[in-house]
mmCIF file of C-alpha atoms in Angstrom:
data_model
loop_
_atom_site.group_PDB
_atom_site.id
_atom_site.type_symbol
_atom_site.label_atom_id
_atom_site.label_comp_id
_atom_site.label_asym_id
_atom_site.label_seq_id
_atom_site.Cartn_x
_atom_site.Cartn_y
_atom_site.Cartn_z
ATOM 1 C CA MET A 1 97.529 111.114 106.430
ATOM 2 C CA PRO A 2 96.748 114.487 108.082
ATOM 3 C CA CYS A 3 93.265 115.954 108.268
ATOM 4 C CA ARG A 4 92.648 118.136 105.227
ATOM 5 C CA PHE A 5 90.735 120.686 107.284
ATOM 6 C CA CYS A 6 92.869 121.147 110.418
ATOM 7 C CA ASP A 7 96.130 119.253 109.687
ATOM 8 C CA ALA A 8 95.708 117.012 112.764
ATOM 9 C CA PRO A 9 97.220 113.540 112.282
ATOM 10 C CA GLY A 10 94.890 110.747 111.230
ATOM 11 C CA VAL A 11 91.674 110.728 109.229
ATOM 12 C CA THR A 12 88.487 108.684 109.581
ATOM 13 C CA ARG A 13 86.165 107.155 107.004
ATOM 14 C CA GLU A 14 83.273 109.453 106.226
ATOM 15 C CA ASP A 15 80.168 108.978 104.122
ATOM 16 C CA GLY A 16 80.321 110.994 100.932
ATOM 17 C CA TRP A 17 76.656 111.873 101.451
ATOM 18 C CA PRO A 18 75.332 112.400 105.015
ATOM 19 C CA LYS A 19 73.383 109.475 106.497
ATOM 20 C CA TRP A 20 70.434 111.687 107.430
ATOM 21 C CA VAL A 21 69.970 112.548 103.750
ATOM 22 C CA LYS A 22 69.826 108.869 102.831
ATOM 23 C CA ARG A 23 67.145 108.320 105.476
ATOM 24 C CA ALA A 24 65.147 111.288 104.183
ATOM 25 C CA LEU A 25 64.919 110.134 100.570
ATOM 26 C CA PRO A 26 62.436 107.485 99.489
ATOM 27 C CA GLU A 27 63.613 103.973 98.707
ATOM 28 C CA PRO A 28 64.556 102.474 96.407
ATOM 29 C CA ALA A 29 66.967 105.202 95.409
ATOM 30 C CA LYS A 30 67.085 106.344 91.833
ATOM 31 C CA THR A 31 70.297 106.251 89.832
ATOM 32 C CA ALA A 32 73.277 108.229 91.087
ATOM 33 C CA ALA A 33 75.919 109.750 88.821
ATOM 34 C CA HIS A 34 79.496 110.266 89.950
ATOM 35 C CA ILE A 35 81.498 111.672 87.084
ATOM 36 C CA ALA A 36 85.197 112.506 86.806
ATOM 37 C CA ARG A 37 86.915 114.015 83.797
ATOM 38 C CA GLY A 38 89.844 116.343 83.349
ATOM 39 C CA GLU A 39 93.597 116.624 83.256
ATOM 40 C CA THR A 40 94.141 115.505 86.849
ATOM 41 C CA VAL A 41 91.828 112.492 87.073
ATOM 42 C CA THR A 42 91.204 109.354 85.065
ATOM 43 C CA PRO A 43 88.057 109.809 82.956
ATOM 44 C CA ARG A 44 85.276 107.630 84.306
ATOM 45 C CA GLU A 45 81.583 107.680 85.047
ATOM 46 C CA HIS A 46 79.938 105.554 87.706
ATOM 47 C CA LEU A 47 76.190 105.007 87.620
ATOM 48 C CA GLY A 48 74.720 103.013 90.456
ATOM 49 C CA PRO A 49 72.951 103.141 93.811
ATOM 50 C CA SER A 50 73.131 106.390 95.745
ATOM 51 C CA PHE A 51 75.234 106.870 98.872
ATOM 52 C CA LYS A 52 77.553 103.914 98.277
ATOM 53 C CA PHE A 53 80.938 105.525 98.729
ATOM 54 C CA VAL A 54 83.090 106.836 101.568
ATOM 55 C CA VAL A 55 86.008 109.264 101.652
ATOM 56 C CA LYS A 56 88.962 109.805 103.969
ATOM 57 C CA CYS A 57 89.812 113.472 104.431
ATOM 58 C CA ALA A 58 88.783 114.636 107.915
ATOM 59 C CA CYS A 59 89.887 113.732 111.439
ATOM 60 C CA ARG A 60 87.595 112.562 114.204
ATOM 61 C CA GLY A 61 87.654 116.009 115.791
ATOM 62 C CA CYS A 62 86.422 117.729 112.611
ATOM 63 C CA ASN A 63 83.904 114.981 111.790
ATOM 64 C CA GLY A 64 82.384 115.020 115.259
ATOM 65 C CA GLY A 65 82.875 118.741 115.842
ATOM 66 C CA TRP A 66 82.239 121.596 113.438
ATOM 67 C CA MET A 67 81.112 119.301 110.603
ATOM 68 C CA ALA A 68 78.508 117.600 112.796
ATOM 69 C CA ARG A 69 77.281 120.988 114.049
ATOM 70 C CA LEU A 70 76.972 122.245 110.475
ATOM 71 C CA GLU A 71 74.898 119.183 109.538
ATOM 72 C CA GLU A 72 72.546 119.845 112.454
ATOM 73 C CA GLU A 73 72.183 123.520 111.519
ATOM 74 C CA SER A 74 71.581 122.677 107.871
ATOM 75 C CA LYS A 75 69.144 119.790 108.239
ATOM 76 C CA PRO A 76 65.922 121.756 108.973
ATOM 77 C CA ILE A 77 66.703 124.163 106.120
ATOM 78 C CA LEU A 78 67.826 121.549 103.603
ATOM 79 C CA LEU A 79 65.273 118.821 104.203
ATOM 80 C CA PRO A 80 62.289 120.650 102.627
ATOM 81 C CA LEU A 81 64.477 121.510 99.619
ATOM 82 C CA ILE A 82 65.681 117.919 99.236
ATOM 83 C CA LEU A 83 62.079 116.718 99.297
ATOM 84 C CA GLY A 84 61.054 119.287 96.693
ATOM 85 C CA GLU A 85 58.783 121.445 98.830
ATOM 86 C CA SER A 86 58.493 124.521 96.627
ATOM 87 C CA GLY A 87 58.364 128.083 97.874
ATOM 88 C CA ALA A 88 60.969 127.960 100.650
ATOM 89 C CA ILE A 89 62.079 131.479 101.627
ATOM 90 C CA LEU A 90 65.654 131.737 102.898
ATOM 91 C CA ASP A 91 66.814 134.638 105.030
ATOM 92 C CA GLU A 92 70.439 135.779 105.142
ATOM 93 C CA ALA A 93 71.399 133.517 108.065
ATOM 94 C CA GLU A 94 69.886 130.453 106.345
ATOM 95 C CA GLN A 95 71.657 131.275 103.091
ATOM 96 C CA ARG A 96 74.989 131.443 104.910
ATOM 97 C CA ILE A 97 74.400 128.061 106.559
ATOM 98 C CA LEU A 98 73.504 126.462 103.223
ATOM 99 C CA ALA A 99 76.496 128.079 101.521
ATOM 100 C CA ARG A 100 78.879 126.671 104.145
ATOM 101 C CA TRP A 101 77.198 123.251 103.941
ATOM 102 C CA GLY A 102 77.379 123.228 100.151
ATOM 103 C CA LEU A 103 81.050 124.153 100.103
ATOM 104 C CA LYS A 104 81.892 121.649 102.870
ATOM 105 C CA THR A 105 80.104 118.886 100.964
ATOM 106 C CA ALA A 106 81.900 119.802 97.736
ATOM 107 C CA MET A 107 85.256 119.742 99.528
ATOM 108 C CA VAL A 108 84.544 116.311 101.023
ATOM 109 C CA LEU A 109 83.263 114.876 97.738
ATOM 110 C CA GLU A 110 86.365 115.899 95.819
ATOM 111 C CA PHE A 111 88.470 113.563 97.973
ATOM 112 C CA SER A 112 86.744 110.684 96.224
ATOM 113 C CA HIS A 113 89.299 111.578 93.511
ATOM 114 C CA PRO A 114 92.277 112.757 95.625
ATOM 115 C CA ARG A 115 94.577 113.325 92.658
ATOM 116 C CA GLY A 116 92.111 115.858 91.294
ATOM 117 C CA VAL A 117 91.736 117.942 94.466
ATOM 118 C CA ALA A 118 91.439 121.603 93.496
ATOM 119 C CA THR A 119 90.500 123.427 96.699
ATOM 120 C CA PRO A 120 93.454 125.185 98.343
ATOM 121 C CA ALA A 121 94.224 124.072 101.894
ATOM 122 C CA SER A 122 93.674 127.656 103.069
ATOM 123 C CA HIS A 123 90.055 127.516 101.850
ATOM 124 C CA ARG A 124 89.395 124.322 103.814
ATOM 125 C CA HIS A 125 90.933 125.960 106.898
ATOM 126 C CA ASP A 126 88.741 129.049 106.388
ATOM 127 C CA LEU A 127 85.629 126.890 106.269
ATOM 128 C CA ARG A 128 86.634 125.061 109.450
ATOM 129 C CA ASP A 129 86.965 128.485 111.112
ATOM 130 C CA ASP A 130 83.373 129.413 110.155
ATOM 131 C CA ASP A 131 84.325 131.508 107.154
ATOM 132 C CA LEU A 132 84.017 131.193 103.381
ATOM 133 C CA PRO A 133 86.779 131.840 100.856
ATOM 134 C CA ASP A 134 87.128 135.284 99.347
ATOM 135 C CA HIS A 135 85.296 135.694 96.025
ATOM 136 C CA ALA A 136 83.226 132.478 96.436
ATOM 137 C CA GLN A 137 79.879 132.392 94.649
ATOM 138 C CA ILE A 138 77.222 129.768 95.353
ATOM 139 C CA TRP A 139 73.828 129.168 93.771
ATOM 140 C CA ILE A 140 71.052 126.678 94.491
ATOM 141 C CA ALA A 141 68.054 125.523 92.489
ATOM 142 C CA GLN A 142 65.283 122.980 92.466
ATOM 143 C CA TYR A 143 66.157 119.936 90.369
ATOM 144 C CA ASP A 144 63.630 117.808 88.508
ATOM 145 C CA GLY A 145 65.620 115.141 86.709
ATOM 146 C CA ARG A 146 66.269 111.409 86.765
ATOM 147 C CA LEU A 147 69.118 111.340 89.319
ATOM 148 C CA ASN A 148 68.813 110.872 93.073
ATOM 149 C CA THR A 149 72.292 112.238 93.687
ATOM 150 C CA PHE A 150 74.908 113.627 91.340
ATOM 151 C CA TYR A 151 78.379 115.071 91.650
ATOM 152 C CA TYR A 152 80.376 116.398 88.725
ATOM 153 C CA HIS A 153 84.125 116.466 89.186
ATOM 154 C CA ASP A 154 84.572 117.809 85.678
ATOM 155 C CA HIS A 155 87.599 120.039 85.152
ATOM 156 C CA HIS A 156 87.088 120.897 88.806
ATOM 157 C CA ARG A 157 90.279 122.958 88.600
ATOM 158 C CA VAL A 158 89.732 125.697 86.008
ATOM 159 C CA PRO A 159 92.913 126.610 84.091
ATOM 160 C CA HIS A 160 93.793 130.006 82.685
ATOM 161 C CA PRO A 161 92.255 130.364 79.195
ATOM 162 C CA GLU A 162 95.680 131.173 77.727
ATOM 163 C CA LYS A 163 97.168 127.934 79.111
ATOM 164 C CA THR A 164 99.697 129.696 81.310
ATOM 165 C CA GLY A 165 99.502 126.953 83.945
ATOM 166 C CA GLU A 166 97.684 129.281 86.324
ATOM 167 C CA THR A 167 94.552 128.013 88.052
ATOM 168 C CA ILE A 168 91.941 130.739 88.060
ATOM 169 C CA ALA A 169 89.085 128.990 89.904
ATOM 170 C CA TYR A 170 87.490 125.740 90.952
ATOM 171 C CA ALA A 171 83.926 124.757 90.150
ATOM 172 C CA VAL A 172 81.545 122.107 91.485
ATOM 173 C CA THR A 173 77.977 121.052 90.683
ATOM 174 C CA PHE A 174 76.193 118.496 92.844
ATOM 175 C CA GLY A 175 72.670 117.591 93.886
ATOM 176 C CA ILE A 176 70.711 115.532 96.377
ATOM 177 C CA GLY A 177 67.055 114.743 95.864
ATOM 178 C CA ARG A 178 65.333 117.874 94.527
ATOM 179 C CA VAL A 179 68.024 120.441 95.373
ATOM 180 C CA MET A 180 71.263 121.215 93.541
ATOM 181 C CA PHE A 181 74.254 123.434 94.291
ATOM 182 C CA HIS A 182 76.459 125.210 91.777
ATOM 183 C CA ILE A 183 79.730 126.568 93.214
ATOM 184 C CA TRP A 184 82.289 128.833 91.569
ATOM 185 C CA VAL A 185 85.328 129.958 93.580
ATOM 186 C CA PRO A 186 87.744 132.151 91.626
ATOM 187 C CA LEU A 187 91.133 132.884 93.143
ATOM 188 C CA ARG A 188 90.902 136.544 92.126
ATOM 189 C CA ALA A 189 88.045 139.027 92.400
ATOM 190 C CA ASP A 190 88.142 139.840 88.681
ATOM 191 C CA ARG A 191 87.165 136.254 87.880
ATOM 192 C CA GLN A 192 83.820 136.458 89.657
ATOM 193 C CA VAL A 193 80.662 135.860 87.635
ATOM 194 C CA GLU A 194 78.670 139.039 87.128
ATOM 195 C CA HIS A 195 75.454 137.319 86.047
ATOM 196 C CA VAL A 196 74.318 133.854 85.033
ATOM 197 C CA GLY A 197 72.501 134.786 81.840
ATOM 198 C CA ARG A 198 70.007 132.157 80.696
ATOM 199 C CA LEU A 199 70.381 130.323 84.012
ATOM 200 C CA SER A 200 68.894 133.212 85.991
ATOM 201 C CA ARG A 201 65.474 131.579 85.561
ATOM 202 C CA VAL A 202 66.534 128.548 87.618
ATOM 203 C CA LEU A 203 69.561 129.462 89.788
ATOM 204 C CA GLN A 204 69.251 131.479 92.990
ATOM 205 C CA GLN A 205 72.418 132.977 94.471
ATOM 206 C CA ILE A 206 72.874 132.361 98.197
ATOM 207 C CA TRP A 207 76.492 133.502 98.524
ATOM 208 C CA PRO A 208 77.201 136.318 98.794
ATOM 209 C CA VAL A 209 73.889 136.408 100.613
ATOM 210 C CA GLN A 210 70.836 138.175 99.235
ATOM 211 C CA PRO A 211 68.185 140.044 101.285
ATOM 212 C CA SER A 212 65.853 137.087 100.669
ATOM 213 C CA VAL A 213 65.820 134.048 98.353
ATOM 214 C CA THR A 214 62.726 132.092 97.307
ATOM 215 C CA VAL A 215 63.483 128.588 96.039
ATOM 216 C CA SER A 216 60.682 127.589 93.690
ATOM 217 C CA GLU A 217 59.795 126.564 90.157
ATOM 218 C CA PRO A 218 61.006 126.489 87.458
ATOM 219 C CA SER A 219 63.272 123.566 88.181
ATOM 220 C CA VAL A 220 66.558 122.507 86.620
ATOM 221 C CA SER A 221 66.001 119.777 84.040
ATOM 222 C CA ASP A 222 68.622 117.243 82.983
ATOM 223 C CA GLU A 223 69.155 119.384 79.875
ATOM 224 C CA ASP A 224 69.789 122.446 82.057
ATOM 225 C CA LEU A 225 72.109 120.392 84.251
ATOM 226 C CA ALA A 226 74.200 119.348 81.252
ATOM 227 C CA TRP A 227 74.594 122.992 80.256
ATOM 228 C CA ILE A 228 75.542 124.055 83.787
ATOM 229 C CA VAL A 229 78.159 121.310 84.054
ATOM 230 C CA ALA A 230 79.545 122.199 80.622
ATOM 231 C CA SER A 231 80.090 125.749 81.878
ATOM 232 C CA GLN A 232 82.581 124.373 84.426
ATOM 233 C CA ARG A 233 84.941 123.181 81.718
ATOM 234 C CA THR A 234 86.064 126.621 80.572
ATOM 235 C CA PRO A 235 86.256 129.913 82.460
ATOM 236 C CA VAL A 236 83.107 131.653 81.199
ATOM 237 C CA ASP A 237 80.697 134.022 82.833
ATOM 238 C CA HIS A 238 77.805 131.609 82.103
ATOM 239 C CA THR A 239 76.550 133.800 79.279
ATOM 240 C CA GLY A 240 78.902 132.307 76.695
ATOM 241 C CA ARG A 241 81.586 134.988 76.828
ATOM 242 C CA GLY A 242 85.128 133.992 77.672
ATOM 243 C CA ALA A 243 86.558 135.007 81.036
#
């Protein structure tokens, strides 16, 4: 099997969640949710201990190279957010690092359900080359719910609303500790989200970068999380209007 990020032959086993994150969170871990639904994957929901799965999608060169460097760059920015230290202020460079980390993590996690992979190979290559896909939008928020980690592979590939067979975007929501990421990557500029409506009170956009982002209360509740995940299932602008 070739590497999904550089096409080199051979892939290695990789932790779905980075080991340093596991060490940072208190034990025993709370419940983790790993949920798959949609046309391309078998519906299932796994609830159990956090960090207990591995994926095979990257070669040794990517794992030990740009991915390892990205983890090191991200760790001092992410750790306070994971631990729920409110009031973190992110400058443009920090937002870009977190955006790349969030998208890399989403791309790795989706290979836990390989038949449901939605990210185009060109987007994974862009990320390897220190870039982000055109039209990508990424938000973060503080999370204050019952889960230690969560990843929703729920209609990850977003079909055209008129059922033409066209894929218009892919969407991912995941969280670790007290921080969550919401990612929307449309394949055309006219499918970008203009505003997040009722979610503007909890979500902070980090890509495209903002002059400054303060990550603080209010936090995303489990009720908010359910609404955010539901918004992945159909192409909406998060205000309830169709795309």
